[in-house]
mmCIF file of C-alpha atoms (C1' of nucleotides) in Angstrom:
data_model
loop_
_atom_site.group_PDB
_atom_site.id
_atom_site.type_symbol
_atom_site.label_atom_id
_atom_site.label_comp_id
_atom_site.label_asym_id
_atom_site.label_seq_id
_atom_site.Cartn_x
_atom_site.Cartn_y
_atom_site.Cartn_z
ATOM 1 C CA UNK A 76 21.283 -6.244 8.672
ATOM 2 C CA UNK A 77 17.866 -4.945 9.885
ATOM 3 C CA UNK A 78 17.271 -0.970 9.448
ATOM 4 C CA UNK A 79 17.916 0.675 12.571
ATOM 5 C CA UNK A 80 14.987 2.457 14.382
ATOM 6 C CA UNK A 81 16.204 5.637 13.938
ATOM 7 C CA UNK A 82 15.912 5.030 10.118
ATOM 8 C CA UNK A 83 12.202 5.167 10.621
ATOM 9 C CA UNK A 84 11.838 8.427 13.094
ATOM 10 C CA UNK A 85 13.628 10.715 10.954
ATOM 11 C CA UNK A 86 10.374 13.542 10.107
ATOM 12 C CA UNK A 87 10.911 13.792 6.588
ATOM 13 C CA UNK A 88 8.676 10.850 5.333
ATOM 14 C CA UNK A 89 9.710 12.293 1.659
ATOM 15 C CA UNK A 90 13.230 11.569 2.212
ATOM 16 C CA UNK A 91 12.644 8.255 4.236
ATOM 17 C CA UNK A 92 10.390 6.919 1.366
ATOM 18 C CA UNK A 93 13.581 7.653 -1.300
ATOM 19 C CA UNK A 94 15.888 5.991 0.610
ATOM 20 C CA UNK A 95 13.508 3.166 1.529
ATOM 21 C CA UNK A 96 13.936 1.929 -2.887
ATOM 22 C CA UNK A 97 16.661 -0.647 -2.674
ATOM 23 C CA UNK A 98 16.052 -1.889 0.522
ATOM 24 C CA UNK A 99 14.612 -5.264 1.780
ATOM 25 C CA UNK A 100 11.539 -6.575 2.522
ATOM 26 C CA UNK A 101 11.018 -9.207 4.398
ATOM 27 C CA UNK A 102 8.073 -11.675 5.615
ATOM 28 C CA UNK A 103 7.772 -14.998 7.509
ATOM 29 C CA UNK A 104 4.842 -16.382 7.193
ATOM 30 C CA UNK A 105 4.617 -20.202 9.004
ATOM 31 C CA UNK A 106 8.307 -20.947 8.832
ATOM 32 C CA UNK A 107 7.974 -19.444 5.019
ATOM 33 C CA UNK A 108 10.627 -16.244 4.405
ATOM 34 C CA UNK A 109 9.877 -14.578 1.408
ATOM 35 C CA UNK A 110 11.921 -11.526 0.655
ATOM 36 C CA UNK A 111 12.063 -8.764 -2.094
ATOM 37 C CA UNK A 112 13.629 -5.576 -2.912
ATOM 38 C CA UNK A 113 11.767 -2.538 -2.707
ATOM 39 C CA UNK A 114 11.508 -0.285 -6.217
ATOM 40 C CA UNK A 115 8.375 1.449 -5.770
ATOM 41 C CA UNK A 116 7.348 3.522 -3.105
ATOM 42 C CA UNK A 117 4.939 6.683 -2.013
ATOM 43 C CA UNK A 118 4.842 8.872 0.483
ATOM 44 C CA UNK A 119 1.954 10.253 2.884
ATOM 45 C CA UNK A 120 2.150 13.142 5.541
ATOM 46 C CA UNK A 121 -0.823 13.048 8.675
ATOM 47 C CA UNK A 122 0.296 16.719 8.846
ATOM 48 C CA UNK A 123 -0.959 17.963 5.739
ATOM 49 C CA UNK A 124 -1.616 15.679 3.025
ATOM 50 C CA UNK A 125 -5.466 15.463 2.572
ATOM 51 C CA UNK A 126 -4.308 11.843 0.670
ATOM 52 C CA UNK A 127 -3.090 10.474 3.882
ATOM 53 C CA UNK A 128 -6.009 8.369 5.727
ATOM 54 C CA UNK A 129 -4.826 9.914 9.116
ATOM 55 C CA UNK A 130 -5.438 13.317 7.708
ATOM 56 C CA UNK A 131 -7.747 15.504 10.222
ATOM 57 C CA UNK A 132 -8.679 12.803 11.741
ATOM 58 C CA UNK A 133 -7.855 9.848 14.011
ATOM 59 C CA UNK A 134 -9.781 6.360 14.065
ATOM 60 C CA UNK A 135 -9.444 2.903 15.428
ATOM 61 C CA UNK A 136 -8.137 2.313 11.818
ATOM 62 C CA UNK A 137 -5.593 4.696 11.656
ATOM 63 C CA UNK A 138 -4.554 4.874 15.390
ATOM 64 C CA UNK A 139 -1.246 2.562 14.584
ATOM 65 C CA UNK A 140 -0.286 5.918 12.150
ATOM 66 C CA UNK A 141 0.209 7.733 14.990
ATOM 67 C CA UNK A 142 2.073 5.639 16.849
ATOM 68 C CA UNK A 143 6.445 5.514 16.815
ATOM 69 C CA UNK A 144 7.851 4.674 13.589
ATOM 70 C CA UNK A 145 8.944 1.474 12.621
ATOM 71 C CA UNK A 146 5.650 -0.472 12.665
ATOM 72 C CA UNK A 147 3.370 -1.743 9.908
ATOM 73 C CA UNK A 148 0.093 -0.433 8.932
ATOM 74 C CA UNK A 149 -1.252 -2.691 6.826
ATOM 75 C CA UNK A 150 -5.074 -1.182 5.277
ATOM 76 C CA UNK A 151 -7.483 -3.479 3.176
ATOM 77 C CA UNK A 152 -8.593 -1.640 0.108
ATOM 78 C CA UNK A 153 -11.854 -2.372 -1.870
ATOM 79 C CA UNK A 154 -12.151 -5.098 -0.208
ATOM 80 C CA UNK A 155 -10.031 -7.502 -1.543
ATOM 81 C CA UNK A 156 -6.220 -6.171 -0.986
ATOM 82 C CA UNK A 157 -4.054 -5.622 1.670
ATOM 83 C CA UNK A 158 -1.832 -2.332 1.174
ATOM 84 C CA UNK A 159 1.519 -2.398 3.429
ATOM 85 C CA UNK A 160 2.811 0.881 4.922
ATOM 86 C CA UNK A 161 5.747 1.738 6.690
ATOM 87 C CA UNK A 162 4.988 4.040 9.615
ATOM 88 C CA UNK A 163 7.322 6.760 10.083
ATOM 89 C CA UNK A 164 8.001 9.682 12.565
ATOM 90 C CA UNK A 165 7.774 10.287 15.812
ATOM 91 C CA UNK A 166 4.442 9.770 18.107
ATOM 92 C CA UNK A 167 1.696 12.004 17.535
ATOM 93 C CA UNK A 168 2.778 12.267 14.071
ATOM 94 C CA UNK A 169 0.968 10.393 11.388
ATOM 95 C CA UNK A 170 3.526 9.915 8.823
ATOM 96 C CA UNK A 171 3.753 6.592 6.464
ATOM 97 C CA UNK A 172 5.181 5.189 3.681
ATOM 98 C CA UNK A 173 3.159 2.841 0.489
ATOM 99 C CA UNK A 174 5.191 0.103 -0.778
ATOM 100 C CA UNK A 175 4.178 -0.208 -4.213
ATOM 101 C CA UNK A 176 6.103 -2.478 -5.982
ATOM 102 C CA UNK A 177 9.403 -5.023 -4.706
ATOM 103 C CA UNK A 178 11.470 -7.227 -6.738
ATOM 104 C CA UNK A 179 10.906 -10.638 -5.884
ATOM 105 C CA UNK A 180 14.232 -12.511 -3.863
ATOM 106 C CA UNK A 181 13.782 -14.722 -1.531
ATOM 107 C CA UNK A 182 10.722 -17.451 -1.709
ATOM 108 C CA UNK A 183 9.667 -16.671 -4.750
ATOM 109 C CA UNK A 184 8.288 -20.622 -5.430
ATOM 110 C CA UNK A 185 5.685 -19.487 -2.038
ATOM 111 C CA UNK A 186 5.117 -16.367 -3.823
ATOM 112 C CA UNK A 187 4.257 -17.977 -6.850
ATOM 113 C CA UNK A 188 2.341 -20.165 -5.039
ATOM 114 C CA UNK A 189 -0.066 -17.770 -3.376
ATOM 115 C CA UNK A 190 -0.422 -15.901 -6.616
ATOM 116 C CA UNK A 191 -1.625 -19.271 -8.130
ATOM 117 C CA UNK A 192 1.405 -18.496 -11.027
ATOM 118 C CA UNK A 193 3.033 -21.320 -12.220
ATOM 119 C CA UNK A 194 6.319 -19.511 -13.606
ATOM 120 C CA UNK A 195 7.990 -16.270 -12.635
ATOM 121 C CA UNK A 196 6.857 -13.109 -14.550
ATOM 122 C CA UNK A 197 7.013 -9.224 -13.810
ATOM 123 C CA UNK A 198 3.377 -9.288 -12.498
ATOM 124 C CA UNK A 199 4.086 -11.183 -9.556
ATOM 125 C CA UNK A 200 4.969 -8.532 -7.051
ATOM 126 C CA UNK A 201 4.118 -5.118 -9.290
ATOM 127 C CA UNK A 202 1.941 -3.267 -7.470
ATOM 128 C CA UNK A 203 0.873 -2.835 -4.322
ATOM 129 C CA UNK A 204 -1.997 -5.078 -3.367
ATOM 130 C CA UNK A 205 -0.472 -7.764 -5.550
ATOM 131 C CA UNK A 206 2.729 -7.802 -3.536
ATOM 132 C CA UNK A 207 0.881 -8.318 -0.017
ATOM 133 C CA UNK A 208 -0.445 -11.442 -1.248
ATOM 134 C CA UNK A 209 2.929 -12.431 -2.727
ATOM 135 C CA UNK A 210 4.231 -11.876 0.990
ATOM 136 C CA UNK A 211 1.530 -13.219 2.701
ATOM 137 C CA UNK A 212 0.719 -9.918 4.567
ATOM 138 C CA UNK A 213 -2.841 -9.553 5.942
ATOM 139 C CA UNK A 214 -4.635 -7.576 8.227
ATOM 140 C CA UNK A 215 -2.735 -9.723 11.379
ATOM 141 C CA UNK A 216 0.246 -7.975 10.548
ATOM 142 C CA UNK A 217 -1.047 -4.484 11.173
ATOM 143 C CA UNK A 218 1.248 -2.620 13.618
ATOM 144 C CA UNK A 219 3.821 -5.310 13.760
ATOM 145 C CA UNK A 220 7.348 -3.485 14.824
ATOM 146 C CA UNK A 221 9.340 -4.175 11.253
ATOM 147 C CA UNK A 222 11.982 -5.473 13.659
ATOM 148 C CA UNK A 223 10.579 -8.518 14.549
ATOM 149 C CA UNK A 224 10.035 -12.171 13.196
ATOM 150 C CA UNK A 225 6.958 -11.922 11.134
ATOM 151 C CA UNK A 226 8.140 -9.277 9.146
ATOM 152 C CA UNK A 227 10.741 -7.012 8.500
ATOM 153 C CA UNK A 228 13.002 -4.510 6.645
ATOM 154 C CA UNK A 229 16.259 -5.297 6.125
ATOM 155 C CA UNK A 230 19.146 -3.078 4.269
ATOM 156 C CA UNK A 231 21.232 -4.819 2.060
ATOM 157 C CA UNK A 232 24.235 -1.814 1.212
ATOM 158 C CA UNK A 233 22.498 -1.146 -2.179
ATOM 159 C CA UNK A 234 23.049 2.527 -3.581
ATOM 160 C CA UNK A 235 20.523 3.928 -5.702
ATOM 161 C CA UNK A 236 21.904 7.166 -6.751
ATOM 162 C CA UNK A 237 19.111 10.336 -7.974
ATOM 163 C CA UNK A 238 19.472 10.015 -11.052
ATOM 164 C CA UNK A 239 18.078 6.760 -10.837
ATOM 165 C CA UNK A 240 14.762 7.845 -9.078
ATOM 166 C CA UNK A 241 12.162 9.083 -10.764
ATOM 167 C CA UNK A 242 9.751 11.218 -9.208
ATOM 168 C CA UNK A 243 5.567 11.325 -10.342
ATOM 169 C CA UNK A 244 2.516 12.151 -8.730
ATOM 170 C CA UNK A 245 0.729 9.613 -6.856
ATOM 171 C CA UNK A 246 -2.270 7.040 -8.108
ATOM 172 C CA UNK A 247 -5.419 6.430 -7.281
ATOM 173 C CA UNK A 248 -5.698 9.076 -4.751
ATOM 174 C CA UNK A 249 -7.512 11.908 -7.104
ATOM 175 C CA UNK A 250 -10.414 12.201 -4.223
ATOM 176 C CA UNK A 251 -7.520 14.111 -2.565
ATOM 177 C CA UNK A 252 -7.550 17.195 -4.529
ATOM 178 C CA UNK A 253 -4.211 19.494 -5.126
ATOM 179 C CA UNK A 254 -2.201 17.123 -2.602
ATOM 180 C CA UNK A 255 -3.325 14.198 -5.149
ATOM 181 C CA UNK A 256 -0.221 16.139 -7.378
ATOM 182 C CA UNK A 257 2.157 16.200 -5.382
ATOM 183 C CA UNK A 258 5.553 14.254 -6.780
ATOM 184 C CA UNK A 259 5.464 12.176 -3.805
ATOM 185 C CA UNK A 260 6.087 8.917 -5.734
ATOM 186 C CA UNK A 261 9.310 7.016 -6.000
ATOM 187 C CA UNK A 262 10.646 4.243 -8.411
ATOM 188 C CA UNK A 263 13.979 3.136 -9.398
ATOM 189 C CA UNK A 264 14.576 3.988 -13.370
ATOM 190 C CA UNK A 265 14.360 1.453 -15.711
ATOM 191 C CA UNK A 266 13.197 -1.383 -13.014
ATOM 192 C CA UNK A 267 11.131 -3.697 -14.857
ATOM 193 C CA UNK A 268 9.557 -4.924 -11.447
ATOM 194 C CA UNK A 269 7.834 -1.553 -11.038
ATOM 195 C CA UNK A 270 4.115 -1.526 -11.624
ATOM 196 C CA UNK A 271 2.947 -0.089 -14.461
ATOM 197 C CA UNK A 272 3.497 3.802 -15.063
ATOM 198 C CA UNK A 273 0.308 5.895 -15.660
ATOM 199 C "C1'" DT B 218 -28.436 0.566 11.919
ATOM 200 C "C1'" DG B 219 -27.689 1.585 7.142
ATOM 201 C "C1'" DC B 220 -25.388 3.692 3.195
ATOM 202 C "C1'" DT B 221 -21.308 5.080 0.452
ATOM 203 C "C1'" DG B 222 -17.084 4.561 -1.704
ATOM 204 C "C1'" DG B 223 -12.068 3.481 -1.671
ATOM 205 C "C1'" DA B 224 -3.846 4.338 -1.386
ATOM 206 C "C1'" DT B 225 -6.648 -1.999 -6.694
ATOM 207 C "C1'" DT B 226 -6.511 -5.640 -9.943
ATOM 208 C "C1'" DC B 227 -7.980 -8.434 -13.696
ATOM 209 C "C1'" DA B 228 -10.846 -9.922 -17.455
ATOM 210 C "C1'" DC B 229 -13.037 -8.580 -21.269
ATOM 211 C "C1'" DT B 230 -14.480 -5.360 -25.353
ATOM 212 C "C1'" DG C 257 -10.472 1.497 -22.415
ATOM 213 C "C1'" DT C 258 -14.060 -0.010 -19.273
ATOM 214 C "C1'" DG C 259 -16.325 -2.322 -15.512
ATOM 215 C "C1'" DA C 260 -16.905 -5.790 -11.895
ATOM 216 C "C1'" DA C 261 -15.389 -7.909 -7.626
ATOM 217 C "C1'" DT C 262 -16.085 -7.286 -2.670
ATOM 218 C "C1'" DC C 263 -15.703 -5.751 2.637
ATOM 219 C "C1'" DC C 264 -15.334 -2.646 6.033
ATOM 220 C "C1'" DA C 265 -14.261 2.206 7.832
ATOM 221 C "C1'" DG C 266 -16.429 6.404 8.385
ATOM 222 C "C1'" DC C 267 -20.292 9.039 8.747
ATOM 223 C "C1'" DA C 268 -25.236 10.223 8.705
ATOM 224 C "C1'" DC C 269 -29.450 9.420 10.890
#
DNA sequence: TGCTGGATTCACT
DNA sequence: GTGAATCCAGCAC
């Protein structure tokens, strides 16, 4: 069952991002599905997060942030890695959710395969640049609606009570100043498909 | 038109 | 623990 729309225009990207660990992730990349669980997730506010890339300002680049929720943003970081985000909240507002980490389900031998990994280990999809090219995500999926055939969410009735979330600051985003501490990061306790704590 | 640095990862010391 | 890889968005000129 694909998340309903609403799911994504809801304006409390915090919450969204929460509720988003458990659900499903999926991609079809020429006829390939590949599929995972999501366990790691972080959350960025346009309004007034000076971490978010749509903060105070609004560029070709971050134009699909500001569009309805429910649509990928997909931004390539140093370079070499594609980062997927879940845009949230309604138009005009730049809200949008990191996927960090997913546990691998469906496809995993094309995962493996475009990871160059011969066997299954907890690397494969643990972090977030790592787990675009386990999907097959690139740049051509940037503001895809996460309703359609290339790639989508999906939520699969699995519960993930509080006191299996644990909350930190976010990574990587210390350019951002007193925002960069804000507990705005997500994982599922005890998830060994999580990338590695800091 | 040119320069700077990043929402990262991996190999190596 | 540290540093390189590597490309383009954003901004200065």
């Amino acid at each position: 069952m694909k998340l309903a729309k609403n799911f994504y225009l809801r304006d409390d990207v915090v919450q969204i991002s929460r509720e988003l660990l458990g659900k499903a992730v999926y991609t079809c990349i020429n006829g390939q599905v590949t599929s995972g669980i999501i366990v790691e997730t972080e959350a960025y506010c346009g309004r007034n997060d000076r971490a978010c890339h749509a903060f105070g300002k609004r560029t070709p680049r971050t134009e699909i942030m500001y569009a309805e929720g429910g649509v990928a943003y997909i931004y390539l970081c140093y370079g070499i890695y594609h980062l997927l985000n879940i845009v949230t909240n309604k138009k005009q507002l730049a809200d949008a959710v990191l996927i960090r980490a997913i546990q691998p389900v469906d496809g995993i031998e094309y995962m493996l395969t475009r990871r160059g990994f011969d066997a299954l280990n907890y690397k494969l999809t643990a972090g977030p640049g790592v787990l675009s090219i386990a999907l097959g995500i690139t740049t051509q999926h940037y503001g895809e609606d996460l309703s359609g055939k290339s790639i989508w969410l999906e939520d699969h009735q699995q519960v993930i009570v509080d006191d299996d979330i644990l909350c930190s600051p976010r990574v990587g985003v210390g350019y951002a100043g007193e925002d960069a501490i804000r507990p705005w990061r997500f994982r599922i306790k005890n998830n060994p498909w999580c990338s590695k704590a800091k």
